[in-house]
CSV table of C-alpha atoms in Angstrom, one decimal:
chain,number,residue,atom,x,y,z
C,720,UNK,CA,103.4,104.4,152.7
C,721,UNK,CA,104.9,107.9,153.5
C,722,UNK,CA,103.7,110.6,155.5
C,723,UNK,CA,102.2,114.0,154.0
C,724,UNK,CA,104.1,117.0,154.2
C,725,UNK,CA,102.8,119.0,156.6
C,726,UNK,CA,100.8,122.0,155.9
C,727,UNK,CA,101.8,121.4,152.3
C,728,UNK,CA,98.6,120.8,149.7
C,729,UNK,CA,97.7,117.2,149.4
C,730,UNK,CA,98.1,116.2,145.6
C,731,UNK,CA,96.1,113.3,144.1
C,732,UNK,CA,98.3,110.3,142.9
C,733,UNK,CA,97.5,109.5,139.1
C,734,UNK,CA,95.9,106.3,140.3
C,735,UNK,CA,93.8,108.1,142.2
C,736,UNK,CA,92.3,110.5,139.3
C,737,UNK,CA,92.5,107.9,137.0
C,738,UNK,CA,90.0,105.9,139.4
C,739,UNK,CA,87.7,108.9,139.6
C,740,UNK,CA,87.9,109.6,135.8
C,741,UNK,CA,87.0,105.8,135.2
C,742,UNK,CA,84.0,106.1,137.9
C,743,UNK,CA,82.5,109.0,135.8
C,744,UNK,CA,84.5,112.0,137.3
C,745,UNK,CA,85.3,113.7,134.2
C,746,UNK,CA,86.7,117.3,136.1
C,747,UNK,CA,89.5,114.9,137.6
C,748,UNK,CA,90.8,114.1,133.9
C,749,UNK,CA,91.6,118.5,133.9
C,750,UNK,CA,94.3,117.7,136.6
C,751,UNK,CA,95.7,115.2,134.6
C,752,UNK,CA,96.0,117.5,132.0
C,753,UNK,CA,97.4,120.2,133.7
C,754,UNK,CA,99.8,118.3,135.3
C,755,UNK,CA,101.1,116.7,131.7
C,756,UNK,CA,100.8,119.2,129.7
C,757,UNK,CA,103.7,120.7,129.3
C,758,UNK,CA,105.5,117.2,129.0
C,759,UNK,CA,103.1,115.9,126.3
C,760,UNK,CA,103.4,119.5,124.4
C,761,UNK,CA,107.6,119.4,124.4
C,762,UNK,CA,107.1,115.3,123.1
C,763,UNK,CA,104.9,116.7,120.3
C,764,UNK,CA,107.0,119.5,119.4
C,765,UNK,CA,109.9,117.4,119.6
C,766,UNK,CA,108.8,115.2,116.9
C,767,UNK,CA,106.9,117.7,114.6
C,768,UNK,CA,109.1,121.1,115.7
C,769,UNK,CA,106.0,123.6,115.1
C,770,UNK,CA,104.2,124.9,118.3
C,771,UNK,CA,100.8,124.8,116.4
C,772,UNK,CA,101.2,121.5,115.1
C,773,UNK,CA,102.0,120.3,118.8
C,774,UNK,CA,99.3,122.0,120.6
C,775,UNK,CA,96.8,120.6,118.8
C,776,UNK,CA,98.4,116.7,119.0
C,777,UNK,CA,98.8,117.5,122.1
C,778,UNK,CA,95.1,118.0,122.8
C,779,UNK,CA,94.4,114.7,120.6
C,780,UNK,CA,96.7,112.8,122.7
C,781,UNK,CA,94.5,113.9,125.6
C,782,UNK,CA,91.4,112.8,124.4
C,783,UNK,CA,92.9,109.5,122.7
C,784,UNK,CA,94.7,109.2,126.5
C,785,UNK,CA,90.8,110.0,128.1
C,786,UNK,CA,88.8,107.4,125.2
C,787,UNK,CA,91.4,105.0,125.7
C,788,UNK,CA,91.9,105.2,129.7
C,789,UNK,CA,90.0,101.9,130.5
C,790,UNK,CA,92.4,99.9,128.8
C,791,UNK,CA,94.9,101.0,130.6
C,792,UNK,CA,96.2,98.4,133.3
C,793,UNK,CA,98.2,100.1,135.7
C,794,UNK,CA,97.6,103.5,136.8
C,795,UNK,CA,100.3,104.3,138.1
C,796,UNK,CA,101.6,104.2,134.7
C,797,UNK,CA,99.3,106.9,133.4
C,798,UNK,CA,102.0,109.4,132.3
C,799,UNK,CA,104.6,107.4,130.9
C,800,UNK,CA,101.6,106.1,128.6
C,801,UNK,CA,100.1,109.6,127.9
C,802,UNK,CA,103.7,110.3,126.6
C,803,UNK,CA,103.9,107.4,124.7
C,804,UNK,CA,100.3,107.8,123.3
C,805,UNK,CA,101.5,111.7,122.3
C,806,UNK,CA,105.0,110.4,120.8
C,807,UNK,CA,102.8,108.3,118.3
C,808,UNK,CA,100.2,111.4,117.6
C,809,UNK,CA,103.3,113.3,116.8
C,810,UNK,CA,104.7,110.7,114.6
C,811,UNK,CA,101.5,109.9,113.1
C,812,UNK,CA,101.1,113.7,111.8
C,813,UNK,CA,104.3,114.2,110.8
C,814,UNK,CA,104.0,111.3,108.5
C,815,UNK,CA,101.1,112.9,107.1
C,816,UNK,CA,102.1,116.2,106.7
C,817,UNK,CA,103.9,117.7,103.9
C,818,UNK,CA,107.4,119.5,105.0
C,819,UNK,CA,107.1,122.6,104.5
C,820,UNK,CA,109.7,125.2,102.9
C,821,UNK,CA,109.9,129.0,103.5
C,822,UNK,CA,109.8,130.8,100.0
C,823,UNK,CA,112.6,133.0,99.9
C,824,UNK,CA,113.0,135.9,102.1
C,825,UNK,CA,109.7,134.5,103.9
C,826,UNK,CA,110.3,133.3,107.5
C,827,UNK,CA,107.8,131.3,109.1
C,828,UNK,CA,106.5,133.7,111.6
C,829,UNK,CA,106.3,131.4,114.4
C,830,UNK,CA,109.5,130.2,116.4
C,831,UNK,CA,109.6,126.6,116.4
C,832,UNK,CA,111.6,124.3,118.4
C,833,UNK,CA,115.0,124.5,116.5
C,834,UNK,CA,114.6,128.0,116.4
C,835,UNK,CA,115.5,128.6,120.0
C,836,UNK,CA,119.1,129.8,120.8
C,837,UNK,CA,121.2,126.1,121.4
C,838,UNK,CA,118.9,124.2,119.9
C,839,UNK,CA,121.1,121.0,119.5
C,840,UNK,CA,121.9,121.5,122.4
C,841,UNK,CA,118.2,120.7,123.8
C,842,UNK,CA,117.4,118.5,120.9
C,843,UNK,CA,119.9,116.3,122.5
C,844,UNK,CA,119.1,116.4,126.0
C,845,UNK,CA,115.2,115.6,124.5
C,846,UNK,CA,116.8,113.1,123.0
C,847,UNK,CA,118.3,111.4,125.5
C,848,UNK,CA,115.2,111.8,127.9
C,849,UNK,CA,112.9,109.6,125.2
C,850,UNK,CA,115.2,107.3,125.7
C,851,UNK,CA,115.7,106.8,129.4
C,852,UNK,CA,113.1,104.6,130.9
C,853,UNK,CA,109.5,105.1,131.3
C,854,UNK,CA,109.8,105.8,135.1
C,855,UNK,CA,113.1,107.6,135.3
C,856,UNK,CA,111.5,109.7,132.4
C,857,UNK,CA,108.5,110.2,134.4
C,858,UNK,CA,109.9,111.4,137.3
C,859,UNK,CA,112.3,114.0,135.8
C,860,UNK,CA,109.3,115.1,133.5
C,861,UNK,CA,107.2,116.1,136.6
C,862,UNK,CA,110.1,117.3,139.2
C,863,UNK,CA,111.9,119.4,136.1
C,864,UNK,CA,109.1,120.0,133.2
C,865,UNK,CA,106.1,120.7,135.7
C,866,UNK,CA,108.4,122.2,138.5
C,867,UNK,CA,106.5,119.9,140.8
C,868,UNK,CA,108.9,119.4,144.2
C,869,UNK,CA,110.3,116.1,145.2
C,870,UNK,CA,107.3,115.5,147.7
C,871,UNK,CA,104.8,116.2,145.0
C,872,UNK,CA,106.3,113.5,143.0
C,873,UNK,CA,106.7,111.5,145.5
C,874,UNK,CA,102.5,111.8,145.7
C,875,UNK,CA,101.8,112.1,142.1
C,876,UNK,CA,103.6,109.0,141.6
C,877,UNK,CA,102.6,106.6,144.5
C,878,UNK,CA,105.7,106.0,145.4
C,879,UNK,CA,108.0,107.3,148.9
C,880,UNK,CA,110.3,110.2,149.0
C,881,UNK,CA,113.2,108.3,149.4
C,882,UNK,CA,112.4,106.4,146.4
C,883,UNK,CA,111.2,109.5,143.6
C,884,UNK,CA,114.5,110.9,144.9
C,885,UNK,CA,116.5,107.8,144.0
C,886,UNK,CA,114.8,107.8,140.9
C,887,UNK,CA,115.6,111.3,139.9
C,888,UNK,CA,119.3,110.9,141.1
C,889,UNK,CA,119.9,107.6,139.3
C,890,UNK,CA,117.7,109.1,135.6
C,891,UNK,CA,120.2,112.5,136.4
C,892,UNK,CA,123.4,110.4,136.2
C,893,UNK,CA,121.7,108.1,133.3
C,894,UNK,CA,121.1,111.7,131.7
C,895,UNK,CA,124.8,112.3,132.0
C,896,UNK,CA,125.9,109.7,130.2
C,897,UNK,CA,123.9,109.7,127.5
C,898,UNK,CA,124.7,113.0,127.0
C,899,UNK,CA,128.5,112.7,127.6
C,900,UNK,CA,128.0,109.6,125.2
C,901,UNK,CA,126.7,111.8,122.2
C,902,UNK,CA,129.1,114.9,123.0
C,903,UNK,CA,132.3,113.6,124.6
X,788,UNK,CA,129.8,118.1,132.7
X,789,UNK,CA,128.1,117.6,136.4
X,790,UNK,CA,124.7,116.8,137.9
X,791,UNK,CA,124.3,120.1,138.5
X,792,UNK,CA,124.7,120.8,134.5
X,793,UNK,CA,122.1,118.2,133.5
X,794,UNK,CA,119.4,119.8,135.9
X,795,UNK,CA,120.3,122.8,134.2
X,796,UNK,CA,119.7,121.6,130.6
X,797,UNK,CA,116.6,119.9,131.7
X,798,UNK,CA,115.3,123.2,133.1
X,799,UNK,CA,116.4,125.3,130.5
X,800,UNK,CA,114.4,122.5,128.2
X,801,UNK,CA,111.4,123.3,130.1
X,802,UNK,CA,111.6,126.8,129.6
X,803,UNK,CA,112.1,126.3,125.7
X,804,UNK,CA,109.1,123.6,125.5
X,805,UNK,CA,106.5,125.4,127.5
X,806,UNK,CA,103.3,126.1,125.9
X,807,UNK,CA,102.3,129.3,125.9
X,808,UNK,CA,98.8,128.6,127.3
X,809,UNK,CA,96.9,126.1,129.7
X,810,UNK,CA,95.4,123.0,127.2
X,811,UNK,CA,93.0,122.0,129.9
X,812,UNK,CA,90.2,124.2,128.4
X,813,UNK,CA,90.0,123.1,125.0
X,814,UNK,CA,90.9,119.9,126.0
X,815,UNK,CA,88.1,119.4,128.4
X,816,UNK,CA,85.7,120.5,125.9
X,817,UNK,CA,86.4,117.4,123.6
X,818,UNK,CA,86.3,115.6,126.7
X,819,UNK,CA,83.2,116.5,127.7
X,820,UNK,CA,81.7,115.6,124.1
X,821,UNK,CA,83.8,112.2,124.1
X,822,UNK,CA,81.8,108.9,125.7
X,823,UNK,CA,82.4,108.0,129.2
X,824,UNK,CA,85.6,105.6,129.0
X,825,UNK,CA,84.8,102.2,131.1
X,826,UNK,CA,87.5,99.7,132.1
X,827,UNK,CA,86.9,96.3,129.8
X,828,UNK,CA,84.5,93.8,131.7
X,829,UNK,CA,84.8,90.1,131.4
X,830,UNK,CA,80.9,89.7,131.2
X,831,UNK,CA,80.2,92.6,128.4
X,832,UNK,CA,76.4,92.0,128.2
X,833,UNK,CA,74.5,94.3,129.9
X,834,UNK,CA,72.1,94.0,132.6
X,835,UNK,CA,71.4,97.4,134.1
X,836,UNK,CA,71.1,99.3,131.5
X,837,UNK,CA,68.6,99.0,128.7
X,838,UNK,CA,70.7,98.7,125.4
X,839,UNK,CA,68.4,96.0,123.9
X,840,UNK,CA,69.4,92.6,122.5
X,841,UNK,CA,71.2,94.7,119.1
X,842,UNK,CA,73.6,96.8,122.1
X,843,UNK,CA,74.4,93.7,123.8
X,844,UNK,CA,74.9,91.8,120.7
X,845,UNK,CA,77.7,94.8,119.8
X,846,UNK,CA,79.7,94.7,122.7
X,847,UNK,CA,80.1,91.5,122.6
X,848,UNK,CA,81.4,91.1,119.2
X,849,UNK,CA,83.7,94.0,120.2
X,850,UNK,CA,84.5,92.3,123.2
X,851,UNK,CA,88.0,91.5,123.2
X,852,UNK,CA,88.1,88.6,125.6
X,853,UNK,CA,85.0,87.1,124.1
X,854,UNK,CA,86.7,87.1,121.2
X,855,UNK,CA,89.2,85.3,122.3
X,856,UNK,CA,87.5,83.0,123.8
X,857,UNK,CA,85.6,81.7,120.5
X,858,UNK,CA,88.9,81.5,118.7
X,859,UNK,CA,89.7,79.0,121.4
X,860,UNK,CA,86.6,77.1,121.2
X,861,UNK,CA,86.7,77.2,117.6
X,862,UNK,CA,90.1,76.1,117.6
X,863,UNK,CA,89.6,73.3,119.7
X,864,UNK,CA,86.5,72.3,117.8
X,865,UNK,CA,88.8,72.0,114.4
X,866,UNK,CA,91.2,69.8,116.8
X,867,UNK,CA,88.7,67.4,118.1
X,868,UNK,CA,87.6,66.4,114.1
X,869,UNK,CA,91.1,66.4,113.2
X,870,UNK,CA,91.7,63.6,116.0
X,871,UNK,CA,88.7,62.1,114.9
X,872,UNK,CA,89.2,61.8,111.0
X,873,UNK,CA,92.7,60.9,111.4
X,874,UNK,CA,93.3,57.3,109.6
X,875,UNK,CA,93.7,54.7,112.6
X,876,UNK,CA,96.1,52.0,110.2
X,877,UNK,CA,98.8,53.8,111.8
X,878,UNK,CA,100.0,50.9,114.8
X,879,UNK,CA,100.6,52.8,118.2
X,880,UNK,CA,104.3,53.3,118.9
X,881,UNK,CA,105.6,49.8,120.0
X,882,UNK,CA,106.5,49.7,123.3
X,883,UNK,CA,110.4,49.6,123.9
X,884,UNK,CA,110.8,45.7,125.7
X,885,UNK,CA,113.2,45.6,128.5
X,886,UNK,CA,115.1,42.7,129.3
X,887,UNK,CA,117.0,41.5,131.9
X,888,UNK,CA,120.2,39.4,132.0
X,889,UNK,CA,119.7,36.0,134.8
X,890,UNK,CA,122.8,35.4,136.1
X,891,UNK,CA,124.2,31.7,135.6
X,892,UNK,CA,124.6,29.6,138.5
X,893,UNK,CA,128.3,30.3,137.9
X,894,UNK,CA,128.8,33.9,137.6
X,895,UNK,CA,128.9,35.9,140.9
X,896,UNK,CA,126.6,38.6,141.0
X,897,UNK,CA,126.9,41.5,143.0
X,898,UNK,CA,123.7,43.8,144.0
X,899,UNK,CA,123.9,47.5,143.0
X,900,UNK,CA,122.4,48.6,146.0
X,901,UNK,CA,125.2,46.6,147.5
X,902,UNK,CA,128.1,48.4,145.6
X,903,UNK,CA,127.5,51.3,146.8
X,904,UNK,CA,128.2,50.2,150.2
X,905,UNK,CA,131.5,49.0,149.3
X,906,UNK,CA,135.0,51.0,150.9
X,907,UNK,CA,137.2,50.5,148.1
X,908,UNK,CA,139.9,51.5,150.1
X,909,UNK,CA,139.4,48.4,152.2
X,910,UNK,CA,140.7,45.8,150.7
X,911,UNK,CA,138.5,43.1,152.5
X,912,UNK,CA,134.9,44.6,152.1
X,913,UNK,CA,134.5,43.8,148.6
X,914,UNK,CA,135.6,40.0,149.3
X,915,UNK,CA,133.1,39.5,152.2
X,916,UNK,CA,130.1,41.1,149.6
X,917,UNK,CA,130.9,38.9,146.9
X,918,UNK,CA,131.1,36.0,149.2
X,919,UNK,CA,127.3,36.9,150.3
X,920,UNK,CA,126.0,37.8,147.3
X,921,UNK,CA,127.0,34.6,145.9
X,922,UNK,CA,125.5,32.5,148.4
X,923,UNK,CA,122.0,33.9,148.1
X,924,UNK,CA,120.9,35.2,144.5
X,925,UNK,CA,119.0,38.2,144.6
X,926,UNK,CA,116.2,39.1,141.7
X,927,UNK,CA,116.8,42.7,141.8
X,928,UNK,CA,119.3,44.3,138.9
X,929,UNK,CA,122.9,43.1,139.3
X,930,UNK,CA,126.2,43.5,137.7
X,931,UNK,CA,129.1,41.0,137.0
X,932,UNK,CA,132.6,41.0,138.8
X,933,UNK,CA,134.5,41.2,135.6
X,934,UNK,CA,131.9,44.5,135.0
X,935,UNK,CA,133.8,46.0,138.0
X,936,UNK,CA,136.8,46.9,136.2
X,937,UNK,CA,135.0,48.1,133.2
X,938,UNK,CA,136.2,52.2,132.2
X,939,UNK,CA,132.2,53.1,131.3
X,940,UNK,CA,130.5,51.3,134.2
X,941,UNK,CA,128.4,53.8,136.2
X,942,UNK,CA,126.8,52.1,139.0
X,943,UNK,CA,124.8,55.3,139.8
């Protein structure tokens, strides 16, 4: 185990809110969300590039995450599932929905994912996150998506400092490649 | 491109993903309307809380593990008739018979256990064990002399 930073607010590991979800704490499931939120919304929005569309699969892989959260096993795993859970929302509604075309002259008045200035460029780097693995993902998705410091990682995850910063340097250098891979 | 680069990507990322508002509301709403989730029990009938013979009958048909488990038993149920019904004209695989060779009274025979304690590079050890295995036949497994110079013998 690893000692608490002192001074510094003591966060809940996800096993920890999981547990208290599980034992009828429903409040605790609002920290889960708040501390996946962002990460679930950017995996929806990847997959179905419309903000809309993504918030609201986002809230449904919430509540299929909260339904579903006796079955699962580990959870310490809680966030690389949510993601998981929220990559097949995504895919699910994108499957169902019709692609839709702006008439002429008629932008879509919302700015959607490839909108953004360097789009490929982030398209790739989401790319090449989904396919790093589930912990290295996780811990780059909570230090870089949620701004959370290495410590708070460190908590959230369950694991020592030493090892979440392992983690983030050996997913960084993964990152790299992949990315070096796809634009040499 | 360096580490510093990816971080960089990966924050600007962030910044292009972010929703524009906290979730947690509206997603606590459904959450507070959806039932309490409960990890899976082995035993899934129960005892504490009044859900009558039809509730307890439900979860365990939905019972994943009980589920399981009557595959199994019906599973092995099918296997214990199919061993049963199955004709018995069909003779048990014959046993394979082994024989051994008796030496003749005028073969030398050499122990196997006593081989191995043979110095080949001694050219009088060999002599002396032949000379006392003849005189006093053992019962156990042996091997002839001429065997000795055999290409496929393995004596181990």
């Amino acid at each position: 185990m690893f000692r608490p930073i002192r001074g510094a607010v003591r966060l809940e590991s996800d096993r920890q809110l999981v547990h208290r979800v599980l034992t009828g704490d429903r409040q605790s499931f609002a920290a889960l969300v708040e501390r996946y939120q962002h990460a679930v919304f950017a995996v929806a929005l990847k997959v179905l590039d419309n903000r809309q569309a993504a918030e609201d699969t986002a809230q449904d892989a919430f509540v299929a995450a909260y339904e579903n959260l006796g079955q699962l096993s580990d959870a310490n795993t809680f966030g690389p599932w949510l993601l998981v859970i929220a990559r097949n929302q995504a895919l699910r509604l994108a499957r169902k929905r019709p692609r839709t075309v702006p008439l002429d002259g008629h932008d879509t008045p919302e700015q959607s994912f490839t909108d953004v200035p360097e789009s490929d460029d982030m398209a790739n780097v989401m790319t090449a996150l989904d396919r790093l693995p589930p912990h290295e993902q996780h811990v780059l998705v909570l230090r870089y998506f949620q701004g959370h410091p290495v410590s708070a990682v460190a908590q959230i995850t369950g694991r020592s400092v030493g090892t979440v910063t392992k983690q983030i340097s050996r997913a960084l250098a993964r990152l790299r490649e992949k990315l070096q891979r796809s634009h040499p | 491109m360096t580490h510093h680069d990816v971080e960089q990507k990966l924050k600007d990322l962030a910044t292009a993903t972010a929703p524009t508002h906290s979730l947690a509301s509206r997603v606590m709403e459904r959450v507070n309307k959806a039932p309490q989730p409960r990890r899976p029990s082995f035993f899934p009938l129960s005892l504490r809380e009044r859900v009558g013979v039809r509730g307890n009958y439900e979860r365990l048909r939905h019972s994943p593990i009980w589920r399981a488990a009557a595959v199994i038993a019906i599973a092995a149920g099918i296997a214990v008739i199919v061993i049963e019904l199955r004709p018995q004209s069909d003779p048990p695989h014959p046993t394979p018979l082994v024989t051994a060779h008796q030496p003749s009274s005028d073969v030398l025979a050499v122990r196997v256990l006593d081989i191995r304690r043979v110095d080949f590079k001694s050219p009088d050890t060999l002599d002396t064990l032949l000379r006392n295995s003849s005189s006093a036949p053992s019962p156990e497994p042996f091997i002839r002399v001429s065997d000795l110079s055999r290409n496929d013998l393995n004596l181990y």
